[in-house]
Short mmCIF file of C-alpha atoms and ligand atoms in Angstrom, two decimals:
data_model
loop_
_atom_site.label_atom_id
_atom_site.label_comp_id
_atom_site.label_asym_id
_atom_site.label_seq_id
_atom_site.Cartn_x
_atom_site.Cartn_y
_atom_site.Cartn_z
CA MET A 1 105.12 107.70 100.63
CA PRO A 2 103.46 105.92 103.55
CA GLN A 3 100.78 107.92 105.32
CA LYS A 4 101.63 109.26 108.79
CA ILE A 5 99.15 107.78 111.26
CA THR A 6 98.49 108.12 114.98
CA ALA A 7 96.09 105.38 116.06
CA GLY A 8 94.63 105.14 119.57
CA ASN A 9 93.64 101.79 121.06
CA TRP A 10 91.26 102.29 123.98
CA LYS A 11 91.06 98.54 124.70
CA MET A 12 88.24 97.77 127.20
CA ASN A 13 88.15 101.32 128.59
CA GLY A 14 85.55 104.03 128.31
CA THR A 15 81.83 104.68 128.68
CA GLN A 16 79.38 107.12 127.08
CA ALA A 17 80.88 109.74 129.39
CA SER A 18 84.15 109.39 127.45
CA LEU A 19 82.61 110.79 124.27
CA SER A 20 83.63 114.31 125.33
CA GLU A 21 87.25 113.13 125.39
CA ILE A 22 86.83 111.66 121.91
CA GLN A 23 85.32 114.96 120.75
CA ALA A 24 88.34 116.83 122.13
CA ILE A 25 90.64 114.53 120.13
CA ALA A 26 88.46 115.01 117.01
CA ASP A 27 88.53 118.80 117.41
CA ALA A 28 92.32 118.84 117.60
CA ALA A 29 92.67 116.43 114.67
CA ALA A 30 91.24 119.14 112.43
CA ASP A 31 94.39 121.27 112.93
CA ILE A 32 96.94 118.46 112.74
CA HIS A 33 97.97 117.31 109.31
CA SER A 34 98.37 113.60 109.77
CA LEU A 35 95.76 110.87 109.94
CA ALA A 36 94.31 110.22 113.41
CA ILE A 37 92.37 107.02 114.06
CA LEU A 38 90.66 106.20 117.35
CA CYS A 39 89.61 102.64 118.19
CA PRO A 40 87.15 102.84 121.10
CA PRO A 41 85.32 99.82 122.53
CA ALA A 42 82.50 98.50 120.33
CA HIS A 43 79.62 100.10 122.23
CA LEU A 44 81.04 103.58 121.53
CA LEU A 45 81.84 103.07 117.86
CA HIS A 46 78.67 104.44 116.37
CA ARG A 47 78.49 107.55 118.52
CA ALA A 48 82.23 108.20 118.14
CA ALA A 49 81.92 107.92 114.36
CA SER A 50 79.03 110.39 114.40
CA LEU A 51 81.02 113.12 116.16
CA PRO A 52 82.00 116.08 113.96
CA GLY A 53 85.64 116.32 112.90
CA PRO A 54 88.16 114.41 110.81
CA LEU A 55 88.90 111.68 113.38
CA ALA A 56 88.69 108.24 111.75
CA ILE A 57 87.21 105.41 113.79
CA GLY A 58 88.30 101.80 114.03
CA GLY A 59 87.27 98.60 115.77
CA GLN A 60 89.62 96.52 117.93
CA ASN A 61 88.80 93.10 116.48
CA CYS A 62 86.38 91.41 114.10
CA HIS A 63 85.23 87.90 113.26
CA HIS A 64 86.45 86.33 110.04
CA ALA A 65 82.95 85.32 108.92
CA PRO A 66 80.53 87.87 107.46
CA SER A 67 77.64 86.78 109.73
CA GLY A 68 76.31 83.74 111.54
CA ALA A 69 76.00 81.88 114.84
CA PHE A 70 78.98 83.44 116.65
CA THR A 71 77.62 84.64 119.98
CA GLY A 72 79.38 87.70 121.29
CA ASP A 73 81.38 88.38 118.14
CA ILE A 74 81.22 91.30 115.74
CA SER A 75 81.74 91.15 111.98
CA ALA A 76 83.73 93.54 109.82
CA ALA A 77 80.52 94.57 108.07
CA GLN A 78 78.98 95.43 111.45
CA LEU A 79 82.00 97.58 112.33
CA ALA A 80 81.60 99.35 108.99
CA ASP A 81 77.89 99.71 109.73
CA CYS A 82 78.85 101.62 112.91
CA GLY A 83 80.98 104.04 110.87
CA ALA A 84 84.36 102.38 111.39
CA SER A 85 86.85 102.43 108.55
CA TYR A 86 89.74 100.59 110.27
CA VAL A 87 90.13 97.59 112.53
CA ILE A 88 93.00 96.51 114.77
CA LEU A 89 93.71 92.79 114.22
CA GLY A 90 96.06 90.33 115.87
CA HIS A 91 96.85 92.50 118.88
CA SER A 92 99.11 90.51 121.21
CA GLU A 93 96.44 90.63 123.92
CA ARG A 94 94.12 88.73 121.57
CA ARG A 95 96.85 86.42 120.27
CA GLU A 96 97.67 85.52 123.90
CA ALA A 97 94.23 85.48 125.56
CA TYR A 98 92.29 83.92 122.67
CA GLY A 99 95.02 81.95 120.93
CA GLU A 100 94.65 83.89 117.68
CA SER A 101 97.01 82.40 115.11
CA ASP A 102 98.63 84.13 112.15
CA SER A 103 96.28 82.37 109.73
CA LEU A 104 93.22 83.47 111.73
CA VAL A 105 94.52 87.04 111.71
CA ARG A 106 94.97 86.80 107.94
CA ASP A 107 91.39 85.54 107.52
CA LYS A 108 90.13 88.42 109.69
CA ALA A 109 92.18 90.89 107.65
CA GLN A 110 90.67 89.54 104.44
CA ALA A 111 87.18 89.82 105.97
CA ALA A 112 87.94 93.42 106.96
CA LEU A 113 89.07 94.26 103.43
CA ASN A 114 85.94 92.60 101.98
CA SER A 115 83.87 95.02 104.08
CA GLY A 116 85.87 98.07 103.05
CA LEU A 117 87.87 98.33 106.30
CA THR A 118 91.62 98.81 106.42
CA PRO A 119 93.18 96.28 108.81
CA ILE A 120 95.86 97.40 111.29
CA ILE A 121 97.79 94.15 111.68
CA CYS A 122 99.78 93.86 114.93
CA LEU A 123 103.05 91.93 115.29
CA GLY A 124 105.56 91.69 118.08
CA GLU A 125 107.95 89.45 119.95
CA SER A 126 107.92 88.45 123.62
CA GLN A 127 110.72 89.34 126.03
CA ASP A 128 112.02 85.75 125.90
CA GLN A 129 112.05 85.71 122.11
CA ARG A 130 114.05 88.95 122.08
CA ALA A 131 116.46 87.65 124.72
CA GLU A 132 117.00 84.56 122.56
CA GLY A 133 117.89 86.79 119.58
CA ARG A 134 114.77 85.75 117.67
CA ALA A 135 112.86 89.05 117.53
CA ILE A 136 113.33 89.66 113.81
CA ALA A 137 112.58 86.07 112.82
CA VAL A 138 109.43 86.00 114.98
CA VAL A 139 108.08 89.29 113.67
CA LEU A 140 108.80 88.43 110.02
CA ALA A 141 107.10 85.05 110.41
CA GLN A 142 104.07 86.78 111.91
CA LEU A 143 104.03 89.23 109.01
CA THR A 144 104.21 86.50 106.39
CA GLY A 145 101.50 84.47 108.12
CA SER A 146 99.12 87.33 108.94
CA LEU A 147 99.29 89.41 105.78
CA PRO A 148 96.42 89.14 103.30
CA ASP A 149 97.18 89.35 99.60
CA ASP A 150 96.42 93.07 99.53
CA VAL A 151 98.52 96.18 99.88
CA GLN A 152 95.69 98.11 101.60
CA VAL A 153 96.93 97.34 105.12
CA ILE A 154 98.66 99.06 108.03
CA ILE A 155 101.30 97.21 110.06
CA ALA A 156 101.91 97.86 113.76
CA TYR A 157 105.08 96.55 115.40
CA GLU A 158 104.33 96.18 119.10
CA PRO A 159 106.89 94.28 121.20
CA ILE A 160 104.78 92.50 123.82
CA TRP A 161 107.16 93.47 126.60
CA ALA A 162 106.76 97.17 125.78
CA ILE A 163 102.95 97.24 125.94
CA GLY A 164 101.69 99.03 129.03
CA THR A 165 105.02 98.61 130.83
CA GLY A 166 106.80 101.92 130.23
CA LEU A 167 109.62 99.92 128.60
CA VAL A 168 110.54 100.99 125.07
CA PRO A 169 113.05 99.30 122.75
CA SER A 170 116.17 101.29 121.86
CA VAL A 171 116.24 103.36 118.69
CA ALA A 172 118.55 100.73 117.20
CA GLU A 173 116.11 97.91 118.05
CA ILE A 174 113.11 99.72 116.55
CA THR A 175 115.17 100.64 113.47
CA GLU A 176 116.23 97.05 112.92
CA VAL A 177 112.68 95.67 113.11
CA HIS A 178 111.05 98.39 111.01
CA ASN A 179 113.74 98.08 108.31
CA ALA A 180 113.22 94.32 108.24
CA LEU A 181 109.44 94.77 107.96
CA ARG A 182 109.86 97.27 105.12
CA ALA A 183 112.22 94.93 103.27
CA GLN A 184 109.72 92.09 103.62
CA LEU A 185 106.84 94.28 102.40
CA LEU A 186 108.92 95.28 99.36
CA THR A 187 109.66 91.63 98.65
CA THR A 188 105.97 90.74 98.94
CA PHE A 189 104.36 93.66 97.14
CA GLY A 190 107.16 95.17 95.06
CA ALA A 191 107.35 98.97 94.99
CA ALA A 192 103.82 99.24 96.43
CA GLY A 193 105.22 97.90 99.71
CA GLN A 194 106.94 101.25 100.16
CA ASN A 195 103.55 102.93 100.72
CA ILE A 196 102.38 100.72 103.58
CA SER A 197 102.47 102.56 106.91
CA ILE A 198 104.43 100.77 109.62
CA LEU A 199 103.46 101.99 113.10
CA TYR A 200 105.39 101.45 116.32
CA GLY A 201 103.39 100.61 119.46
CA GLY A 202 104.31 99.99 123.10
CA SER A 203 104.53 102.70 125.77
CA VAL A 204 104.48 105.60 123.31
CA LYS A 205 104.12 108.81 125.33
CA PRO A 206 104.37 112.55 124.62
CA SER A 207 107.89 112.39 126.11
CA ASN A 208 109.28 109.75 123.72
CA ALA A 209 107.17 110.29 120.58
CA LYS A 210 109.55 112.71 118.85
CA GLU A 211 112.53 110.36 119.16
CA ILE A 212 110.49 107.38 117.91
CA PHE A 213 109.04 109.29 114.94
CA ALA A 214 112.53 110.33 113.82
CA ILE A 215 113.37 106.67 113.11
CA PRO A 216 113.33 105.74 109.40
CA ASN A 217 110.41 103.48 108.44
CA VAL A 218 108.44 104.48 111.54
CA ASN A 219 105.36 106.05 110.00
CA GLY A 220 103.35 106.62 113.15
CA ALA A 221 102.23 104.99 116.36
CA LEU A 222 99.62 102.68 117.82
CA VAL A 223 99.01 104.15 121.26
CA GLY A 224 97.24 102.48 124.18
CA GLY A 225 97.28 104.20 127.58
CA ALA A 226 98.34 107.60 126.27
CA SER A 227 95.39 107.69 123.84
CA LEU A 228 92.81 107.75 126.62
CA LYS A 229 93.26 111.45 127.33
CA ALA A 230 93.34 114.17 124.71
CA GLU A 231 96.06 115.97 126.69
CA ASP A 232 98.39 112.96 126.18
CA PHE A 233 97.27 111.90 122.70
CA LEU A 234 97.39 115.36 121.11
CA PRO A 235 101.10 116.00 121.69
CA ILE A 236 101.83 112.59 120.15
CA MET A 237 99.71 113.49 117.10
CA ARG A 238 101.53 116.82 116.87
CA SER A 239 104.99 115.20 117.13
CA LEU A 240 104.10 112.94 114.21
CA ALA A 241 102.81 115.78 112.06
CA GLU A 242 106.06 117.70 112.73
CA SER A 243 108.34 114.70 112.10
P1 PGA B 1 100.44 101.09 125.42
O1 PGA B 1 99.61 100.04 124.52
O2 PGA B 1 100.62 102.34 124.58
O3 PGA B 1 99.56 101.35 126.62
O4 PGA B 1 101.72 100.46 125.76
C1 PGA B 1 99.83 99.92 123.15
C2 PGA B 1 98.92 98.87 122.57
O5 PGA B 1 98.64 97.85 123.23
O6 PGA B 1 98.44 99.02 121.42
#
């Protein structure tokens, strides 16, 4: 069975003052029986990971090399050194703004695994690609190109047009993509592909979480805006635990 996971992506938001919000999420995570992961910006990782409670901590990116002359970058080992155990890779904002390719994402995922981190590999089509009827083909190609040769991964399907927009695909659209991802994972890894968690991301809110979590092969969510406040993130975590 895939693990149920609510992951929060804080992106470039938050300061030391936000640690009380992270503590509130960690406190609530103790009573909710599904895995909660928070991915704050890098400067908060160490303090967030030191807070009491069962909240797991993740980075939002890492370099594919273990160390070296890469000004401004952070390695997977350095994320682990801060107390992170997960890392978001290949988010569409990084694929778009920094031209991250599938093969780079795969190299980063392998680097993460080498440092004991579980990569959360993001995939998703643009609005144009969906309009052209290519959503499934695009997402499956991204999966094939970005996946390391290791079953210890989490997949996040995040249609680019749904991120931060309030737009959410229909239940039928999410079902179609998640079923296709599961089938591909089973082809790649055999029966072990059944245990990989496939998260949905893109405008997940307390108001739509229950409906999304009822979809087969949706094993949780990657949440941006609604993860910034415990009062929004907690009901999403609860909906998943109850699904
Ligand atoms: P959103 O972002 O929940 O604010 O749409 C999701 C993400 O980018 O991971």
